[in-house]
Short mmCIF file of C-alpha atoms in Angstrom, two decimals:
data_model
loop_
_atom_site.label_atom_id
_atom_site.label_comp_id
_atom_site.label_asym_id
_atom_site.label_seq_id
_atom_site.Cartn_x
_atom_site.Cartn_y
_atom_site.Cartn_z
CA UNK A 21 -33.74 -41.65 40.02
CA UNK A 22 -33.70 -42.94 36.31
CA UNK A 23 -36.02 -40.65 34.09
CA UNK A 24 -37.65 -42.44 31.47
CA UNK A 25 -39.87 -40.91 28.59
CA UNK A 26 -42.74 -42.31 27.05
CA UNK A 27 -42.93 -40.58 24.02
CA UNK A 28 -45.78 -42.78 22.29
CA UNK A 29 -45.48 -45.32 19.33
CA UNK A 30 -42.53 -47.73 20.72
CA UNK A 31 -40.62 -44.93 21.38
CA UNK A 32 -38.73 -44.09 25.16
CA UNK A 33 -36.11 -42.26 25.86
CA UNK A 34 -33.71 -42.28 28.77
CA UNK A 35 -31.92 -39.32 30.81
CA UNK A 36 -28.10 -41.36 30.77
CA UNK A 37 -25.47 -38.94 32.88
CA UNK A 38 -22.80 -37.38 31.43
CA UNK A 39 -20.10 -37.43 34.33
CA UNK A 40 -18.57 -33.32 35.13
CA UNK A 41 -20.17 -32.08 32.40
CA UNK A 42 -22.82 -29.15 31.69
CA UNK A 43 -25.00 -30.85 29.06
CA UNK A 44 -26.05 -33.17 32.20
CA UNK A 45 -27.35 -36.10 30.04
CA UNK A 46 -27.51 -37.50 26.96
CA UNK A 47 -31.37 -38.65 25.83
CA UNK A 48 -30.91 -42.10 24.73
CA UNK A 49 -34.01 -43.21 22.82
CA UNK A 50 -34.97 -46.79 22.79
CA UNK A 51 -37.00 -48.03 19.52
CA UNK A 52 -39.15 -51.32 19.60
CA UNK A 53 -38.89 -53.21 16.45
CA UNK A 54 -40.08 -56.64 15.20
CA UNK A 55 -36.86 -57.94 15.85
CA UNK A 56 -36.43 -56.42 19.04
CA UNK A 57 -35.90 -53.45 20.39
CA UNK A 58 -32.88 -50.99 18.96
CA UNK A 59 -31.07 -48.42 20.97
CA UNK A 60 -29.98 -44.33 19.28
CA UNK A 61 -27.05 -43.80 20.86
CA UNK A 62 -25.79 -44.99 24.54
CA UNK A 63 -24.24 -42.35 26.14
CA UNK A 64 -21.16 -42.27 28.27
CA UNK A 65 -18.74 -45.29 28.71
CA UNK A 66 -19.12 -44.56 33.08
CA UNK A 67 -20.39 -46.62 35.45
CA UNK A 68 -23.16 -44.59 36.82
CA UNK A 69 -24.17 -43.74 33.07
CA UNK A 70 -24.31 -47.92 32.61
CA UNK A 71 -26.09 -48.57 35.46
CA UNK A 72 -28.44 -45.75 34.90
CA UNK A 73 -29.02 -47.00 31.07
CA UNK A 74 -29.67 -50.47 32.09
CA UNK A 75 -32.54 -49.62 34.65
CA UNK A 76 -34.07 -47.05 32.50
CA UNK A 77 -34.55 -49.96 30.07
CA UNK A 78 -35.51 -52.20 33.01
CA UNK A 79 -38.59 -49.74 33.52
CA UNK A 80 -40.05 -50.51 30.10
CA UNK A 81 -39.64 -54.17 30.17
CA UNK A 82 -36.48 -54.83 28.32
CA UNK A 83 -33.34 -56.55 29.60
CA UNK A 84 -29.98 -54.99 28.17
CA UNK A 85 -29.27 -58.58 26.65
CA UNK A 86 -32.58 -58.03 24.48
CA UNK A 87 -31.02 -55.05 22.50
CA UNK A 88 -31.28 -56.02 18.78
CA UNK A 89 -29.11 -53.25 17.71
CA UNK A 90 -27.21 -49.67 18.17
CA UNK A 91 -27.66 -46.90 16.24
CA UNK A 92 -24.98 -44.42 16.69
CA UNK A 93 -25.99 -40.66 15.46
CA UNK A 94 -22.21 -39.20 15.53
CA UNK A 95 -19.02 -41.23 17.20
CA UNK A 96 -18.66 -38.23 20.19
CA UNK A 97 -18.36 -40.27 24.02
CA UNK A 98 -21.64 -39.16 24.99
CA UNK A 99 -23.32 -40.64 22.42
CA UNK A 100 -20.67 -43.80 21.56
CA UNK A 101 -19.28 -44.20 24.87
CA UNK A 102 -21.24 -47.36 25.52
CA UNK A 103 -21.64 -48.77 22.33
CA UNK A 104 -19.27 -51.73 23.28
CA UNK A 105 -20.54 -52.60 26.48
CA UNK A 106 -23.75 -52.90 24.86
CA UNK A 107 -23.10 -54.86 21.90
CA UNK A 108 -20.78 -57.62 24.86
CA UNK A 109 -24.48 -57.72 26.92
CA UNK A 110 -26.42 -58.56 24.07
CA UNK A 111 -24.76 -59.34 20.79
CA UNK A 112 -26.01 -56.30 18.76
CA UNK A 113 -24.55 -54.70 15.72
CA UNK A 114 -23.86 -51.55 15.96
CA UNK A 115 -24.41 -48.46 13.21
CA UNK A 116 -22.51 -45.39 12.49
CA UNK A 117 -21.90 -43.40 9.13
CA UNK A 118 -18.59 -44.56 7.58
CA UNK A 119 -16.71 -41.26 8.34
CA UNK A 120 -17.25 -41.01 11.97
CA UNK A 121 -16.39 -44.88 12.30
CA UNK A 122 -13.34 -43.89 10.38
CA UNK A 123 -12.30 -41.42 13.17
CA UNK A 124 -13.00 -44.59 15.28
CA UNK A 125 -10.83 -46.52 13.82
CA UNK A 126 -8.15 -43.59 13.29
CA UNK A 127 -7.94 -43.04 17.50
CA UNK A 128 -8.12 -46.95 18.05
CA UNK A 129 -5.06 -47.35 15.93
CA UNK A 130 -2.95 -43.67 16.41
CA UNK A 131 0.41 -44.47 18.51
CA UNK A 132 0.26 -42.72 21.85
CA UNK A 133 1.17 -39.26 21.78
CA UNK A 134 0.53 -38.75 17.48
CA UNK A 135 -2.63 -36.71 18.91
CA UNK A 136 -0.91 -34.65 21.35
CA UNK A 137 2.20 -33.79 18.76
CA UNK A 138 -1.07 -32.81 16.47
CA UNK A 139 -2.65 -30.90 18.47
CA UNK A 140 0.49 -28.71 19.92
CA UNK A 141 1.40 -28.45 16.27
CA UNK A 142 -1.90 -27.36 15.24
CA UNK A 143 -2.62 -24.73 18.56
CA UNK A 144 0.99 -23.13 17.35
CA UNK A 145 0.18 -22.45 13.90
CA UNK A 146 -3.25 -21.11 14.87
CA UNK A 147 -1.33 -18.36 17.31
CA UNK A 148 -2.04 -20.26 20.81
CA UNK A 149 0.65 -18.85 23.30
CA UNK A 150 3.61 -20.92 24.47
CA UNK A 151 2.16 -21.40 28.07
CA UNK A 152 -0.87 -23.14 26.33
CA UNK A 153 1.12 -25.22 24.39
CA UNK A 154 3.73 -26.52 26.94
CA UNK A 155 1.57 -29.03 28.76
CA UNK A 156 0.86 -30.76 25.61
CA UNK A 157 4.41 -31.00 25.13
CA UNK A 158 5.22 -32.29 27.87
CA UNK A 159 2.76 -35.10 28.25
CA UNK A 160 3.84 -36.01 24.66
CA UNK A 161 7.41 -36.27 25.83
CA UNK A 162 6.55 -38.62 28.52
CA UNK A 163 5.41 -40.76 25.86
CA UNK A 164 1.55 -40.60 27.00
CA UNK A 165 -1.98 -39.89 26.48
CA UNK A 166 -3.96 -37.45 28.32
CA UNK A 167 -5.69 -38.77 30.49
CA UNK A 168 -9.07 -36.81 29.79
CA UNK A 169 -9.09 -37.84 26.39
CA UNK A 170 -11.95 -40.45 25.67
CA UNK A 171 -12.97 -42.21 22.95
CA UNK A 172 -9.75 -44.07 22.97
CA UNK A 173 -11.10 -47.46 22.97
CA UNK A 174 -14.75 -46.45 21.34
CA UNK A 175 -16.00 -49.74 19.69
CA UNK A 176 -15.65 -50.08 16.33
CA UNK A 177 -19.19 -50.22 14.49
CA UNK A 178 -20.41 -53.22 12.49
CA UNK A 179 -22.81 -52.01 10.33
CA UNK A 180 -22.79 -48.43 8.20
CA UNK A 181 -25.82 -46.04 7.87
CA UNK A 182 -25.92 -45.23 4.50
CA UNK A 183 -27.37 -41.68 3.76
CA UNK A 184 -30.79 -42.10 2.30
CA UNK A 185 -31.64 -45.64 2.73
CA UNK A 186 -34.27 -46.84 4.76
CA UNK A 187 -32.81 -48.68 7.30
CA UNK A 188 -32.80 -52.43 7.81
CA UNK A 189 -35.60 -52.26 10.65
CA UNK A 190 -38.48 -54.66 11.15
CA UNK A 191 -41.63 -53.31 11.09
CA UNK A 192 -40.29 -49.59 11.20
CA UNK A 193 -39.92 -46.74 8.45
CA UNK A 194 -36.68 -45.22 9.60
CA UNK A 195 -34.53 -43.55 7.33
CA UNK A 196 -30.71 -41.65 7.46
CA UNK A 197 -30.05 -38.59 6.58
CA UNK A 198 -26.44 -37.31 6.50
CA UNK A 199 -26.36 -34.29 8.32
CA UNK A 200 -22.70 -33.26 8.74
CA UNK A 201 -21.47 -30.61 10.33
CA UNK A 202 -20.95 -31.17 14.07
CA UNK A 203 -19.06 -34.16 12.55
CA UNK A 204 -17.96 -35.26 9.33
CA UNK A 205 -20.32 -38.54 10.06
CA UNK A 206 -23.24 -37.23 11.77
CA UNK A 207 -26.88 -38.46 11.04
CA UNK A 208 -30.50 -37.75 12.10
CA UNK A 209 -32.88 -40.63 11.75
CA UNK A 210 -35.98 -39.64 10.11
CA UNK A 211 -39.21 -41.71 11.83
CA UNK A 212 -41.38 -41.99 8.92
CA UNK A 213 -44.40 -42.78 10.32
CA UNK A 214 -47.57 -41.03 11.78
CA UNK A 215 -46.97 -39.31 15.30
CA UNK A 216 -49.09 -41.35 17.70
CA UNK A 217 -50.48 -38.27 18.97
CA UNK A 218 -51.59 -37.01 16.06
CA UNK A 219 -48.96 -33.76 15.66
CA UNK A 220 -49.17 -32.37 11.92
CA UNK A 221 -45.80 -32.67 10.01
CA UNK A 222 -44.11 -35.70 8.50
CA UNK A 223 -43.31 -38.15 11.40
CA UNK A 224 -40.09 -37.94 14.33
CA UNK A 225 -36.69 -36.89 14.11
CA UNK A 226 -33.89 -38.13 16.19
CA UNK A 227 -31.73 -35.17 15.59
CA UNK A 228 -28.89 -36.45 17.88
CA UNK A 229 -26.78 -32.80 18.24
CA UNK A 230 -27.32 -31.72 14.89
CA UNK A 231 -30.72 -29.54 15.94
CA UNK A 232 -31.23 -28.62 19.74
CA UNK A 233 -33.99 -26.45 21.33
CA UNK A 234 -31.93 -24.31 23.60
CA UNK A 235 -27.99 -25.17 22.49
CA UNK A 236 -25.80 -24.08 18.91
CA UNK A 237 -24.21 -27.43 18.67
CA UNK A 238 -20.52 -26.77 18.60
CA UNK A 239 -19.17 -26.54 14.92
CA UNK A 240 -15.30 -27.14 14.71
CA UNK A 241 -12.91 -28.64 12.40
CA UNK A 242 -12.76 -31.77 11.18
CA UNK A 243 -9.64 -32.93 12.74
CA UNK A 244 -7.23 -35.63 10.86
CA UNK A 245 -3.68 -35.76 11.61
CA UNK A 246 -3.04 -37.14 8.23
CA UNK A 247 -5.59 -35.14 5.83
CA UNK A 248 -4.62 -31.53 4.71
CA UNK A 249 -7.42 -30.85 2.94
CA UNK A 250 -9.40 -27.24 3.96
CA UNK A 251 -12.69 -28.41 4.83
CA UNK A 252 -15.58 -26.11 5.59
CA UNK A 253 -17.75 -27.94 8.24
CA UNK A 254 -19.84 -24.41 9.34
CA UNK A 255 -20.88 -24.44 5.03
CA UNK A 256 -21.88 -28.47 5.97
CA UNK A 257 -23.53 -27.66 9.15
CA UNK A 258 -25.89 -24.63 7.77
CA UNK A 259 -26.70 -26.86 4.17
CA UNK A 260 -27.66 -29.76 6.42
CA UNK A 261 -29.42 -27.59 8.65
CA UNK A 262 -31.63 -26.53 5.47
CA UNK A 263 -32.02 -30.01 4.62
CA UNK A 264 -33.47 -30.81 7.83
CA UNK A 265 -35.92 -27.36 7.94
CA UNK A 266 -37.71 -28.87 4.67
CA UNK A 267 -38.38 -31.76 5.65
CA UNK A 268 -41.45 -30.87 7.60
CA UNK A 269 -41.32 -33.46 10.67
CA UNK A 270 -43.83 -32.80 13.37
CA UNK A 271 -41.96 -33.28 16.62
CA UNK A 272 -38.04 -33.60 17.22
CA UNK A 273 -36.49 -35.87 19.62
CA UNK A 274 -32.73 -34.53 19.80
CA UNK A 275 -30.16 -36.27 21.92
CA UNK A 276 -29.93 -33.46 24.65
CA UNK A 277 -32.62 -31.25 26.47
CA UNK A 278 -35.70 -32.01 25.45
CA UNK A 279 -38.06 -32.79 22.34
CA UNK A 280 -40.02 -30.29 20.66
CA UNK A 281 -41.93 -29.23 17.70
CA UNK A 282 -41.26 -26.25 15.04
CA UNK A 283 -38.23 -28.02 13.76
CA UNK A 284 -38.36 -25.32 11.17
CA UNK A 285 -38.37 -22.39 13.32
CA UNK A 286 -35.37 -23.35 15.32
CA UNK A 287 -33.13 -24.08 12.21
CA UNK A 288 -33.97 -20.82 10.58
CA UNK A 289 -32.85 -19.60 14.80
CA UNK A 290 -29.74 -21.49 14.36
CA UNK A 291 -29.05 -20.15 10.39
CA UNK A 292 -29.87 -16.16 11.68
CA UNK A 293 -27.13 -16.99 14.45
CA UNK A 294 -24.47 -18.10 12.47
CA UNK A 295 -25.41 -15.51 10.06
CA UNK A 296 -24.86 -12.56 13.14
CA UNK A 297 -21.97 -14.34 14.53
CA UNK A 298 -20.46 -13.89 11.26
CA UNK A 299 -21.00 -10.66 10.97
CA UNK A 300 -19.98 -9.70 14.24
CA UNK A 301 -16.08 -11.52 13.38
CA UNK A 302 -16.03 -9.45 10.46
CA UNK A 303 -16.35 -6.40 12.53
CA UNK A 304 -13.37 -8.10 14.58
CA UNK A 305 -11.31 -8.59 11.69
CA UNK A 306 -11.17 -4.98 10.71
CA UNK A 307 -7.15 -5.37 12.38
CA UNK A 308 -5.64 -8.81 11.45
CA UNK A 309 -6.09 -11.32 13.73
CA UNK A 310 -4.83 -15.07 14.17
CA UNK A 311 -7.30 -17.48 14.40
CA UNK A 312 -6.43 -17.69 18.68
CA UNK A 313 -6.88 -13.91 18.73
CA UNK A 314 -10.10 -13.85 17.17
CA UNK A 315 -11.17 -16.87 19.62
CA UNK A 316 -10.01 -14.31 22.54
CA UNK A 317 -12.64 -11.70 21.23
CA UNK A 318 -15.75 -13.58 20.13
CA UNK A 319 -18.46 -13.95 22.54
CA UNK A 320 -18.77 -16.94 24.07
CA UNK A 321 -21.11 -18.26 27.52
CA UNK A 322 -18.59 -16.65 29.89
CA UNK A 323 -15.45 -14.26 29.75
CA UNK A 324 -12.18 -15.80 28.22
CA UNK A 325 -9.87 -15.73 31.24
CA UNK A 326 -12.64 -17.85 32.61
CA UNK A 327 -12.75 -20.83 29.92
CA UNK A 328 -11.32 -23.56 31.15
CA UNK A 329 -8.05 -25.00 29.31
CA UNK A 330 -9.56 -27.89 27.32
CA UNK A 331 -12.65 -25.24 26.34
CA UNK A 332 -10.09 -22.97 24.79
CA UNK A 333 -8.95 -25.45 22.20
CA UNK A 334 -12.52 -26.06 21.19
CA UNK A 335 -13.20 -22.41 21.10
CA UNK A 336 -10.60 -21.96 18.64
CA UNK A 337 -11.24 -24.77 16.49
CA UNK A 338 -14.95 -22.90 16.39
CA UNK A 339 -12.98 -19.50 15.35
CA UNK A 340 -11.18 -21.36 13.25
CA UNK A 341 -14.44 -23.20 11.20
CA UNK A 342 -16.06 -19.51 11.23
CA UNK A 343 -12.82 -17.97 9.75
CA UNK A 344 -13.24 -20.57 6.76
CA UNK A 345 -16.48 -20.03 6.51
CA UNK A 346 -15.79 -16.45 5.48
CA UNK A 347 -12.79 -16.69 3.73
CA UNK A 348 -14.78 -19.34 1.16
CA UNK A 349 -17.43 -16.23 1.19
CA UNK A 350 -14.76 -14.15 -0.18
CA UNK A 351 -15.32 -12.08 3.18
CA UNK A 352 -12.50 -12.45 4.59
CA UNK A 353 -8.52 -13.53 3.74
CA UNK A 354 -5.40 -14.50 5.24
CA UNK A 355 -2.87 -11.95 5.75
CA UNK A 356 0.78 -12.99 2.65
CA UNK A 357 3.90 -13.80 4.91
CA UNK A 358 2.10 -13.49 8.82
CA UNK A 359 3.25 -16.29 10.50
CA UNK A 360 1.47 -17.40 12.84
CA UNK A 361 -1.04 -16.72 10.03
CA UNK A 362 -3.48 -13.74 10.50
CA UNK A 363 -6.48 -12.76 9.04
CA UNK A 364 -8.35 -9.60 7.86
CA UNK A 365 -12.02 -8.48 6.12
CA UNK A 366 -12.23 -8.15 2.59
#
């Protein structure tokens, strides 16, 4: 059954599935404008997720060929995935912040296999053991892409969302802020306007993974084949979580779970994580440690031997985004001449 939410002042969202995966749904919200009404994300490029969209916005009047436009809050499947099929049904542009669409582009035009050689590069140098490695190799020696990898054919956006600007929506106050961090691209929409019911604070935020009620978005690296540059996405995650805490809003509409109010009390619960997590590698790194080891140690939502294979390589990119998060703190340093590289407290 399709669960729609009327959350009051043109504003639904819709439960779309995410197929064999934990999160259960992504909360497409569906805005009404002047010009008609403009879809935050899609969800899932699936079937089920499609049809399930396309009757949720049945229930509230509006035919998937009325869509004006997409607004895309970071280029990840569950949030992309449908982006194209939309846009075919209904002619809309479509939205995204000109780094993630640049990632778009990148995986659109990357010969088969340059990911996989990437990757298998990337998991040696990091410490990852052989038998972790090998099946990578192999499916880049048959000349092919795994087949769980999505977002190959994500469409590419027409439009960019400019950090700052109001955007270009009739009858609305809706304006980007750049909030990277779970992406290099990612944006909340900030809903300038009164909330219909009346909640104190400074309008709506569609938060899209950036701020959750119940989840720590995941925080990785900012992965580019062809870019060596050390980024530090944790240090762009926690400055844009700051941004968001001042900005006051009185409810948040994020792009999982459910909405909720005291946006400023669950950043400063998200900042005193980080800040303990942290900590608690430090007390890891006492010994050196590669960045795979560390991964092994932290504490995660179950016991290592019990993460599945395509977890672990997240995990570590997380290790890895922590371990340059310290080491840019002067709290931590890589170990002259380890190879794979380790790394100790300072």
């Amino acid at each position: 059954m399709t669960q729609v939410i009327n959350h009051g002042g043109g504003v639904h969202s819709i439960k779309v599935p995410i197929p064999d995966n934990p999160l259960g749904h992504t909360l497409v919200h569906l805005l009404d404008t002047d010009r008609g009404p403009v879809l935050i994300d899609t969800g899932w490029d699936d079937p089920e997720a499609w049809d399930t969209l396309t009757a949720g916005l049945t229930t509230v009047g509006v035919g998937v060929s009325d869509i004006h436009g997409v607004l895309i809050t970071h280029h990840h499947p569950d949030h992309h995935g449908l982006s194209g099929q939309v846009r075919e049904a209904s002619g809309a542009w479509i939205a995204m912040h000109a780094a993630d669409t640049a990632i778009v582009r990148r995986t659109r035009e990357s010969e088969p296999g340059t990911w996989l050689s990437y990757l298998a590069a990337k998991l040696a140098t990091v410490g990852a053991p052989e038998d972790h490695i090998a099946p990578l190799r192999a499916a880049r020696e048959k000349g092919g892409r795994m087949r769980t990898l999505p977002g190959l054919r994500a469409a590419v956006p027409d439009r960019e969302i400019v950090p700052g600007e109001l955007l270009d929506l009739a009858g609305r106050t809706l304006r980007a802020i750049w909030t990277p961090g779970h992406t290099p691209g990612h944006v909340c929409l900030h809903l300038e306007e009164d909330h219909p019911a009346g909640f104190p604070g400074r309008g709506r935020l569609f938060s899209g993974d950036h701020l959750l009620p119940g989840i720590s978005p995941h925080v990785g690296l900012y992965e580019d084949p062809d870019d060596a540059t050390a980024t530090d996405p944790l240090g762009d995650y926690l400055d844009s979580l700051e941004r968001i805490g001042r900005l006051g809003v009185a409810e948040v509409l994020p792009a999982h779970q459910y909405a909720f109010a005291d946006a400023a009390g669950r950043v400063q619960e998200l900042l005193d994580h980080h800040e303990e997590r942290l900590t608690g590698l430090l007390a890891l790194l006492a010994e050196p440690l590669t960045p795979w080891q560390l991964a092994e140690r932290m504490e995660w939502n179950r016991p290592w031997a019990q993460i599945p294979y395509g977890s672990r390589n997240i995990a570590v990119s997380e290790a890895e985004s922590h371990l340059r998060r310290l080491v840019k703190l002067g709290r931590a340093e890589a170990v002259t001449g380890s190879e794979p590289v380790t790394y100790v407290a300072v």
